C-alpha cells in the first residue's frame, strides 16, 4: 500500500482521549467514542496521532494505489470535535437539520460541544454512515 499520513497505529486510544487538555472536549470525545464503539461493535483504534477510528476498509484510488482507512471516527480538535462520517454527510440533510449546532464539510461534522446536540440524531447519523460504508465496502469476515 502507498504511504498515507493517516494510518492505523498501536497507540492507546483511551490514553489519547484521557489526555485531551480541555475537560469539556475530553468528556465530549469520550462520550462520542463510547457511543461509536457501542453502535459499531468495533474497538477504537488510533489513526495517525489524533484520530480515533472504528472499523476499517480497503480501497484503491484512481491512481491505482491501495489504502486502508477507518469507517467512522472522531478527533478532539482544539476548535471543534470532528466526527468523520464516511462516505459523506450531505446525503443526511434531514438529520443534520435536527442535530443541533454544527458545521460540516464533505465527510466531517464539526461540533463545538455536545451541549445542544441531539445525541439520538448523532447516533442515527453514525449508524447510517456505517451502513452506507457496508454497502460500498463489504467487510471481509473477521475484519474490523
Short mmCIF file of N, CA and C in Angstrom, two decimals:
data_model
loop_
_atom_site.label_atom_id
_atom_site.label_comp_id
_atom_site.label_asym_id
_atom_site.label_seq_id
_atom_site.Cartn_x
_atom_site.Cartn_y
_atom_site.Cartn_z
N UNK A 1 0.83 -1.18 0.00
CA UNK A 1 0.00 0.00 0.00
C UNK A 1 0.88 1.25 0.00
N UNK A 2 0.39 2.27 -0.66
CA UNK A 2 1.13 3.52 -0.70
C UNK A 2 1.14 4.19 0.67
N UNK A 3 2.14 5.02 0.88
CA UNK A 3 2.23 5.73 2.16
C UNK A 3 1.14 6.78 2.26
N UNK A 4 0.48 6.77 3.38
CA UNK A 4 -0.52 7.78 3.70
C UNK A 4 -0.16 8.37 5.04
N UNK A 5 -0.53 9.60 5.27
CA UNK A 5 -0.24 10.26 6.54
C UNK A 5 -1.06 9.66 7.68
N UNK A 6 -2.32 9.38 7.42
CA UNK A 6 -3.21 8.86 8.45
C UNK A 6 -3.33 7.35 8.31
N UNK A 7 -2.57 6.63 9.14
CA UNK A 7 -2.59 5.17 9.13
C UNK A 7 -2.84 4.67 10.55
N UNK A 8 -3.33 3.45 10.63
CA UNK A 8 -3.60 2.84 11.93
C UNK A 8 -2.30 2.64 12.70
N UNK A 9 -2.34 2.91 14.00
CA UNK A 9 -1.17 2.76 14.85
C UNK A 9 -1.50 1.86 16.04
N UNK A 10 -0.50 1.56 16.83
CA UNK A 10 -0.70 0.76 18.03
C UNK A 10 -0.90 1.61 19.29
N UNK A 11 -1.00 2.92 19.12
CA UNK A 11 -1.19 3.81 20.27
C UNK A 11 -2.53 3.50 20.96
N UNK A 12 -2.61 3.81 22.23
CA UNK A 12 -3.80 3.54 23.04
C UNK A 12 -4.82 4.67 22.88
N UNK A 13 -5.97 4.40 22.25
CA UNK A 13 -6.96 5.46 22.05
C UNK A 13 -7.56 5.98 23.36
N UNK A 14 -7.68 5.11 24.36
CA UNK A 14 -8.23 5.53 25.65
C UNK A 14 -7.27 6.51 26.33
N UNK A 15 -5.98 6.23 26.28
CA UNK A 15 -4.98 7.13 26.85
C UNK A 15 -4.97 8.45 26.08
N UNK A 16 -5.10 8.39 24.76
CA UNK A 16 -5.14 9.59 23.95
C UNK A 16 -6.32 10.48 24.37
N UNK A 17 -7.51 9.89 24.48
CA UNK A 17 -8.68 10.68 24.85
C UNK A 17 -8.57 11.21 26.27
N UNK A 18 -8.01 10.42 27.17
CA UNK A 18 -7.85 10.85 28.57
C UNK A 18 -6.88 12.03 28.68
N UNK A 19 -6.01 12.17 27.70
CA UNK A 19 -5.00 13.24 27.73
C UNK A 19 -5.46 14.53 27.04
N UNK A 20 -6.67 14.56 26.52
CA UNK A 20 -7.17 15.79 25.89
C UNK A 20 -7.20 16.88 26.97
N UNK A 21 -6.55 17.99 26.70
CA UNK A 21 -6.34 19.02 27.72
C UNK A 21 -7.63 19.67 28.22
N UNK A 22 -8.52 20.04 27.32
CA UNK A 22 -9.74 20.74 27.73
C UNK A 22 -10.73 19.73 28.29
N UNK A 23 -11.16 19.91 29.55
CA UNK A 23 -12.03 18.92 30.19
C UNK A 23 -13.36 18.70 29.46
N UNK A 24 -13.94 19.77 28.93
CA UNK A 24 -15.20 19.63 28.19
C UNK A 24 -15.02 18.85 26.90
N UNK A 25 -13.98 19.19 26.15
CA UNK A 25 -13.70 18.49 24.89
C UNK A 25 -13.37 17.03 25.18
N UNK A 26 -12.61 16.79 26.26
CA UNK A 26 -12.26 15.42 26.66
C UNK A 26 -13.52 14.60 26.95
N UNK A 27 -14.42 15.15 27.77
CA UNK A 27 -15.65 14.45 28.13
C UNK A 27 -16.51 14.19 26.89
N UNK A 28 -16.62 15.19 26.02
CA UNK A 28 -17.42 15.01 24.80
C UNK A 28 -16.81 13.93 23.91
N UNK A 29 -15.50 13.95 23.73
CA UNK A 29 -14.83 12.96 22.88
C UNK A 29 -15.00 11.56 23.45
N UNK A 30 -14.86 11.42 24.77
CA UNK A 30 -15.03 10.11 25.39
C UNK A 30 -16.46 9.62 25.24
N UNK A 31 -17.43 10.51 25.35
CA UNK A 31 -18.84 10.13 25.19
C UNK A 31 -19.12 9.67 23.76
N UNK A 32 -18.61 10.40 22.78
CA UNK A 32 -18.84 10.02 21.38
C UNK A 32 -18.10 8.73 21.06
N UNK A 33 -16.89 8.56 21.56
CA UNK A 33 -16.15 7.32 21.33
C UNK A 33 -16.89 6.12 21.91
N UNK A 34 -17.44 6.27 23.11
CA UNK A 34 -18.21 5.18 23.73
C UNK A 34 -19.44 4.85 22.89
N UNK A 35 -20.13 5.87 22.40
CA UNK A 35 -21.30 5.65 21.56
C UNK A 35 -20.90 4.94 20.27
N UNK A 36 -19.81 5.38 19.64
CA UNK A 36 -19.37 4.76 18.39
C UNK A 36 -19.00 3.29 18.60
N UNK A 37 -18.36 3.00 19.70
CA UNK A 37 -18.00 1.62 19.98
C UNK A 37 -19.26 0.77 20.19
N UNK A 38 -20.21 1.32 20.92
CA UNK A 38 -21.46 0.60 21.17
C UNK A 38 -22.22 0.37 19.87
N UNK A 39 -22.31 1.40 19.02
CA UNK A 39 -23.07 1.32 17.77
C UNK A 39 -22.39 0.38 16.77
N UNK A 40 -21.08 0.47 16.65
CA UNK A 40 -20.38 -0.32 15.63
C UNK A 40 -20.01 -1.71 16.10
N UNK A 41 -19.77 -1.87 17.40
CA UNK A 41 -19.27 -3.14 17.90
C UNK A 41 -17.78 -3.32 17.69
N UNK A 42 -17.11 -2.29 17.17
CA UNK A 42 -15.68 -2.36 16.90
C UNK A 42 -14.91 -1.60 17.98
N UNK A 43 -13.75 -2.09 18.34
CA UNK A 43 -12.93 -1.37 19.32
C UNK A 43 -12.32 -0.11 18.69
N UNK A 44 -12.06 0.90 19.52
CA UNK A 44 -11.41 2.10 18.99
C UNK A 44 -9.95 1.80 18.67
N UNK A 45 -9.46 2.43 17.61
CA UNK A 45 -8.05 2.32 17.22
C UNK A 45 -7.55 3.71 16.86
N UNK A 46 -6.29 3.96 17.13
CA UNK A 46 -5.71 5.25 16.75
C UNK A 46 -5.33 5.22 15.27
N UNK A 47 -5.61 6.32 14.60
CA UNK A 47 -5.23 6.52 13.20
C UNK A 47 -4.44 7.81 13.18
N UNK A 48 -3.17 7.71 12.83
CA UNK A 48 -2.30 8.88 12.94
C UNK A 48 -2.12 9.21 14.41
N UNK A 49 -1.86 10.47 14.69
CA UNK A 49 -1.61 10.89 16.07
C UNK A 49 -2.83 11.45 16.77
N UNK A 50 -3.94 11.69 16.01
CA UNK A 50 -5.03 12.41 16.66
C UNK A 50 -6.44 11.99 16.26
N UNK A 51 -6.58 10.85 15.61
CA UNK A 51 -7.91 10.39 15.21
C UNK A 51 -8.18 9.03 15.83
N UNK A 52 -9.35 8.88 16.43
CA UNK A 52 -9.80 7.59 16.94
C UNK A 52 -10.80 7.06 15.92
N UNK A 53 -10.47 5.92 15.34
CA UNK A 53 -11.32 5.34 14.30
C UNK A 53 -11.89 4.00 14.72
N UNK A 54 -12.96 3.62 14.04
CA UNK A 54 -13.64 2.36 14.31
C UNK A 54 -13.82 1.64 12.99
N UNK A 55 -13.45 0.35 12.98
CA UNK A 55 -13.54 -0.42 11.75
C UNK A 55 -12.49 0.03 10.76
N UNK A 56 -12.45 -0.65 9.64
CA UNK A 56 -11.50 -0.31 8.58
C UNK A 56 -12.02 -0.85 7.26
N UNK A 57 -11.56 -0.24 6.19
CA UNK A 57 -11.88 -0.75 4.86
C UNK A 57 -10.69 -0.49 3.95
N UNK A 58 -10.57 -1.32 2.93
CA UNK A 58 -9.52 -1.18 1.93
C UNK A 58 -10.12 -0.63 0.66
N UNK A 59 -9.40 0.27 0.02
CA UNK A 59 -9.88 0.85 -1.23
C UNK A 59 -8.71 1.21 -2.12
N UNK A 60 -9.00 1.47 -3.38
CA UNK A 60 -7.99 1.91 -4.34
C UNK A 60 -8.37 3.29 -4.86
N UNK A 61 -7.35 4.12 -4.95
CA UNK A 61 -7.56 5.45 -5.53
C UNK A 61 -7.53 5.32 -7.05
N UNK A 62 -7.91 6.38 -7.71
CA UNK A 62 -7.90 6.37 -9.18
C UNK A 62 -6.51 6.09 -9.75
N UNK A 63 -5.46 6.47 -8.99
CA UNK A 63 -4.10 6.22 -9.47
C UNK A 63 -3.68 4.76 -9.28
N UNK A 64 -4.59 3.94 -8.71
CA UNK A 64 -4.31 2.52 -8.51
C UNK A 64 -3.68 2.19 -7.17
N UNK A 65 -3.32 3.20 -6.38
CA UNK A 65 -2.68 2.92 -5.10
C UNK A 65 -3.71 2.39 -4.10
N UNK A 66 -3.30 1.41 -3.30
CA UNK A 66 -4.18 0.77 -2.32
C UNK A 66 -4.02 1.45 -0.97
N UNK A 67 -5.13 1.60 -0.26
CA UNK A 67 -5.12 2.26 1.04
C UNK A 67 -6.10 1.59 1.98
N UNK A 68 -5.92 1.85 3.26
CA UNK A 68 -6.83 1.39 4.31
C UNK A 68 -7.17 2.61 5.15
N UNK A 69 -8.45 2.69 5.54
CA UNK A 69 -8.89 3.83 6.33
C UNK A 69 -10.00 3.36 7.28
N UNK A 70 -10.29 4.15 8.30
CA UNK A 70 -11.34 3.79 9.25
C UNK A 70 -12.71 4.04 8.63
N UNK A 71 -13.73 3.37 9.15
CA UNK A 71 -15.09 3.50 8.63
C UNK A 71 -15.83 4.68 9.25
N UNK A 72 -15.58 4.95 10.51
CA UNK A 72 -16.17 6.09 11.22
C UNK A 72 -15.19 6.47 12.32
N UNK A 73 -15.12 7.75 12.66
CA UNK A 73 -14.14 8.14 13.67
C UNK A 73 -14.40 9.53 14.23
N UNK A 74 -13.47 9.95 15.10
CA UNK A 74 -13.57 11.26 15.72
C UNK A 74 -12.19 11.79 16.06
N UNK A 75 -12.10 13.09 16.15
CA UNK A 75 -10.86 13.75 16.55
C UNK A 75 -11.21 14.95 17.42
N UNK A 76 -10.71 14.96 18.65
CA UNK A 76 -10.97 16.10 19.54
C UNK A 76 -10.01 17.25 19.22
N UNK A 77 -10.36 18.04 18.23
CA UNK A 77 -9.53 19.18 17.82
C UNK A 77 -9.76 20.35 18.76
N UNK A 78 -8.86 21.31 18.72
CA UNK A 78 -8.97 22.48 19.59
C UNK A 78 -10.23 23.28 19.28
N UNK A 79 -10.55 23.48 18.01
CA UNK A 79 -11.68 24.31 17.62
C UNK A 79 -13.02 23.59 17.69
N UNK A 80 -13.01 22.26 17.53
CA UNK A 80 -14.27 21.50 17.50
C UNK A 80 -13.99 20.02 17.62
N UNK A 81 -14.99 19.29 18.02
CA UNK A 81 -14.93 17.84 17.99
C UNK A 81 -15.30 17.45 16.57
N UNK A 82 -14.38 16.82 15.86
CA UNK A 82 -14.60 16.45 14.47
C UNK A 82 -15.07 15.00 14.42
N UNK A 83 -16.21 14.78 13.77
CA UNK A 83 -16.78 13.45 13.59
C UNK A 83 -16.61 13.11 12.11
N UNK A 84 -15.97 11.98 11.84
CA UNK A 84 -15.75 11.54 10.46
C UNK A 84 -16.83 10.54 10.08
N UNK A 85 -17.67 10.91 9.12
CA UNK A 85 -18.74 10.06 8.65
C UNK A 85 -18.50 9.75 7.17
N UNK A 86 -18.02 8.56 6.90
CA UNK A 86 -17.78 8.15 5.53
C UNK A 86 -19.06 7.50 5.02
N UNK A 87 -19.47 7.66 3.82
CA UNK A 87 -18.80 8.34 2.72
C UNK A 87 -19.23 9.79 2.51
N UNK A 88 -19.87 10.39 3.49
CA UNK A 88 -20.22 11.81 3.37
C UNK A 88 -21.46 12.15 4.17
N UNK A 89 -21.63 13.43 4.48
CA UNK A 89 -22.74 13.85 5.31
C UNK A 89 -23.89 14.48 4.52
N UNK A 90 -23.66 14.95 3.31
CA UNK A 90 -24.69 15.67 2.56
C UNK A 90 -25.94 14.82 2.33
N UNK A 91 -25.78 13.51 2.21
CA UNK A 91 -26.94 12.63 1.97
C UNK A 91 -27.88 12.58 3.17
N UNK A 92 -27.46 13.14 4.30
CA UNK A 92 -28.25 13.09 5.52
C UNK A 92 -28.76 14.47 5.94
N UNK A 93 -29.15 15.28 4.97
CA UNK A 93 -29.55 16.66 5.23
C UNK A 93 -30.70 16.76 6.22
N UNK A 94 -31.68 15.86 6.14
CA UNK A 94 -32.83 15.92 7.05
C UNK A 94 -32.39 15.69 8.49
N UNK A 95 -31.48 14.76 8.70
CA UNK A 95 -30.96 14.52 10.05
C UNK A 95 -30.11 15.68 10.53
N UNK A 96 -29.27 16.22 9.65
CA UNK A 96 -28.42 17.35 10.03
C UNK A 96 -29.27 18.52 10.51
N UNK A 97 -30.44 18.71 9.90
CA UNK A 97 -31.33 19.81 10.29
C UNK A 97 -31.84 19.64 11.73
N UNK A 98 -31.85 18.41 12.23
CA UNK A 98 -32.34 18.11 13.58
C UNK A 98 -31.22 17.97 14.60
N UNK A 99 -29.97 17.96 14.14
CA UNK A 99 -28.83 17.64 15.01
C UNK A 99 -28.57 18.66 16.10
N UNK A 100 -28.66 19.92 15.76
CA UNK A 100 -28.25 20.97 16.68
C UNK A 100 -27.07 21.72 16.06
N UNK A 101 -26.45 22.64 16.82
CA UNK A 101 -25.39 23.48 16.25
C UNK A 101 -24.20 22.66 15.75
N UNK A 102 -23.89 22.86 14.47
CA UNK A 102 -22.77 22.14 13.86
C UNK A 102 -22.37 22.85 12.56
N UNK A 103 -21.23 22.45 12.07
CA UNK A 103 -20.79 22.79 10.71
C UNK A 103 -20.41 21.46 10.08
N UNK A 104 -20.30 21.42 8.75
CA UNK A 104 -19.84 20.19 8.12
C UNK A 104 -19.14 20.48 6.80
N UNK A 105 -18.31 19.53 6.40
CA UNK A 105 -17.70 19.53 5.08
C UNK A 105 -18.14 18.22 4.43
N UNK A 106 -17.39 17.70 3.50
CA UNK A 106 -17.80 16.51 2.77
C UNK A 106 -18.04 15.32 3.71
N UNK A 107 -17.05 14.94 4.49
CA UNK A 107 -17.19 13.78 5.38
C UNK A 107 -16.96 14.11 6.84
N UNK A 108 -16.89 15.38 7.16
CA UNK A 108 -16.62 15.80 8.54
C UNK A 108 -17.77 16.61 9.10
N UNK A 109 -18.10 16.29 10.34
CA UNK A 109 -19.09 17.03 11.10
C UNK A 109 -18.33 17.70 12.23
N UNK A 110 -18.49 19.00 12.40
CA UNK A 110 -17.76 19.76 13.41
C UNK A 110 -18.74 20.20 14.50
N UNK A 111 -18.50 19.73 15.71
CA UNK A 111 -19.36 20.05 16.84
C UNK A 111 -18.57 20.86 17.86
N UNK A 112 -19.07 22.04 18.21
CA UNK A 112 -18.40 22.84 19.24
C UNK A 112 -18.42 22.13 20.58
N UNK A 113 -19.57 21.71 21.01
CA UNK A 113 -19.78 20.94 22.25
C UNK A 113 -20.98 20.05 22.02
N UNK A 114 -21.11 19.01 22.82
CA UNK A 114 -22.27 18.14 22.72
C UNK A 114 -23.51 18.78 23.31
N UNK A 115 -23.30 19.76 24.18
CA UNK A 115 -24.42 20.50 24.74
C UNK A 115 -25.19 21.12 23.56
N UNK A 116 -26.46 20.83 23.47
CA UNK A 116 -27.26 21.34 22.35
C UNK A 116 -27.36 20.38 21.18
N UNK A 117 -26.60 19.29 21.21
CA UNK A 117 -26.64 18.29 20.15
C UNK A 117 -27.63 17.20 20.53
N UNK A 118 -28.47 16.82 19.60
CA UNK A 118 -29.40 15.72 19.83
C UNK A 118 -28.62 14.41 19.64
N UNK A 119 -28.30 13.75 20.75
CA UNK A 119 -27.46 12.55 20.70
C UNK A 119 -28.13 11.39 19.96
N UNK A 120 -29.45 11.32 19.98
CA UNK A 120 -30.14 10.28 19.21
C UNK A 120 -29.93 10.51 17.72
N UNK A 121 -29.96 11.75 17.30
CA UNK A 121 -29.73 12.08 15.89
C UNK A 121 -28.28 11.77 15.52
N UNK A 122 -27.33 12.13 16.39
CA UNK A 122 -25.93 11.83 16.12
C UNK A 122 -25.73 10.32 16.01
N UNK A 123 -26.33 9.57 16.90
CA UNK A 123 -26.21 8.11 16.83
C UNK A 123 -26.80 7.57 15.53
N UNK A 124 -27.93 8.11 15.11
CA UNK A 124 -28.53 7.69 13.84
C UNK A 124 -27.60 8.01 12.68
N UNK A 125 -26.97 9.17 12.70
CA UNK A 125 -26.01 9.53 11.66
C UNK A 125 -24.85 8.52 11.61
N UNK A 126 -24.34 8.14 12.77
CA UNK A 126 -23.25 7.16 12.82
C UNK A 126 -23.73 5.82 12.27
N UNK A 127 -24.90 5.37 12.69
CA UNK A 127 -25.44 4.09 12.20
C UNK A 127 -25.60 4.10 10.68
N UNK A 128 -26.16 5.18 10.17
CA UNK A 128 -26.38 5.26 8.72
C UNK A 128 -25.06 5.33 7.96
N UNK A 129 -24.09 6.03 8.52
CA UNK A 129 -22.78 6.11 7.88
C UNK A 129 -22.14 4.72 7.80
N UNK A 130 -22.22 3.98 8.90
CA UNK A 130 -21.66 2.62 8.92
C UNK A 130 -22.39 1.74 7.91
N UNK A 131 -23.72 1.88 7.82
CA UNK A 131 -24.49 1.09 6.85
C UNK A 131 -24.12 1.49 5.42
N UNK A 132 -23.95 2.79 5.16
CA UNK A 132 -23.54 3.25 3.83
C UNK A 132 -22.20 2.64 3.45
N UNK A 133 -21.27 2.63 4.41
CA UNK A 133 -19.94 2.06 4.14
C UNK A 133 -20.02 0.56 3.89
N UNK A 134 -20.88 -0.14 4.64
CA UNK A 134 -21.02 -1.59 4.45
C UNK A 134 -21.54 -1.90 3.05
N UNK A 135 -22.42 -1.05 2.54
CA UNK A 135 -22.95 -1.25 1.19
C UNK A 135 -21.87 -1.00 0.13
N UNK A 136 -21.04 0.00 0.37
CA UNK A 136 -19.98 0.33 -0.60
C UNK A 136 -18.75 -0.56 -0.49
N UNK A 137 -18.42 -0.93 0.76
CA UNK A 137 -17.21 -1.72 1.03
C UNK A 137 -17.56 -2.85 1.98
N UNK A 138 -18.11 -3.95 1.44
CA UNK A 138 -18.44 -5.07 2.34
C UNK A 138 -17.21 -5.48 3.14
N UNK A 139 -17.45 -5.75 4.39
CA UNK A 139 -16.36 -6.07 5.31
C UNK A 139 -16.02 -7.54 5.24
N UNK A 140 -14.75 -7.89 4.98
CA UNK A 140 -14.36 -9.29 5.00
C UNK A 140 -14.60 -9.88 6.39
N UNK A 141 -14.99 -11.14 6.42
CA UNK A 141 -15.26 -11.80 7.70
C UNK A 141 -14.04 -11.71 8.61
N UNK A 142 -14.29 -11.35 9.87
CA UNK A 142 -13.22 -11.26 10.86
C UNK A 142 -12.42 -9.98 10.80
N UNK A 143 -12.75 -9.07 9.87
CA UNK A 143 -12.00 -7.82 9.73
C UNK A 143 -12.83 -6.68 10.31
N UNK A 144 -12.19 -5.89 11.17
CA UNK A 144 -12.93 -4.75 11.72
C UNK A 144 -12.30 -3.48 11.29
#
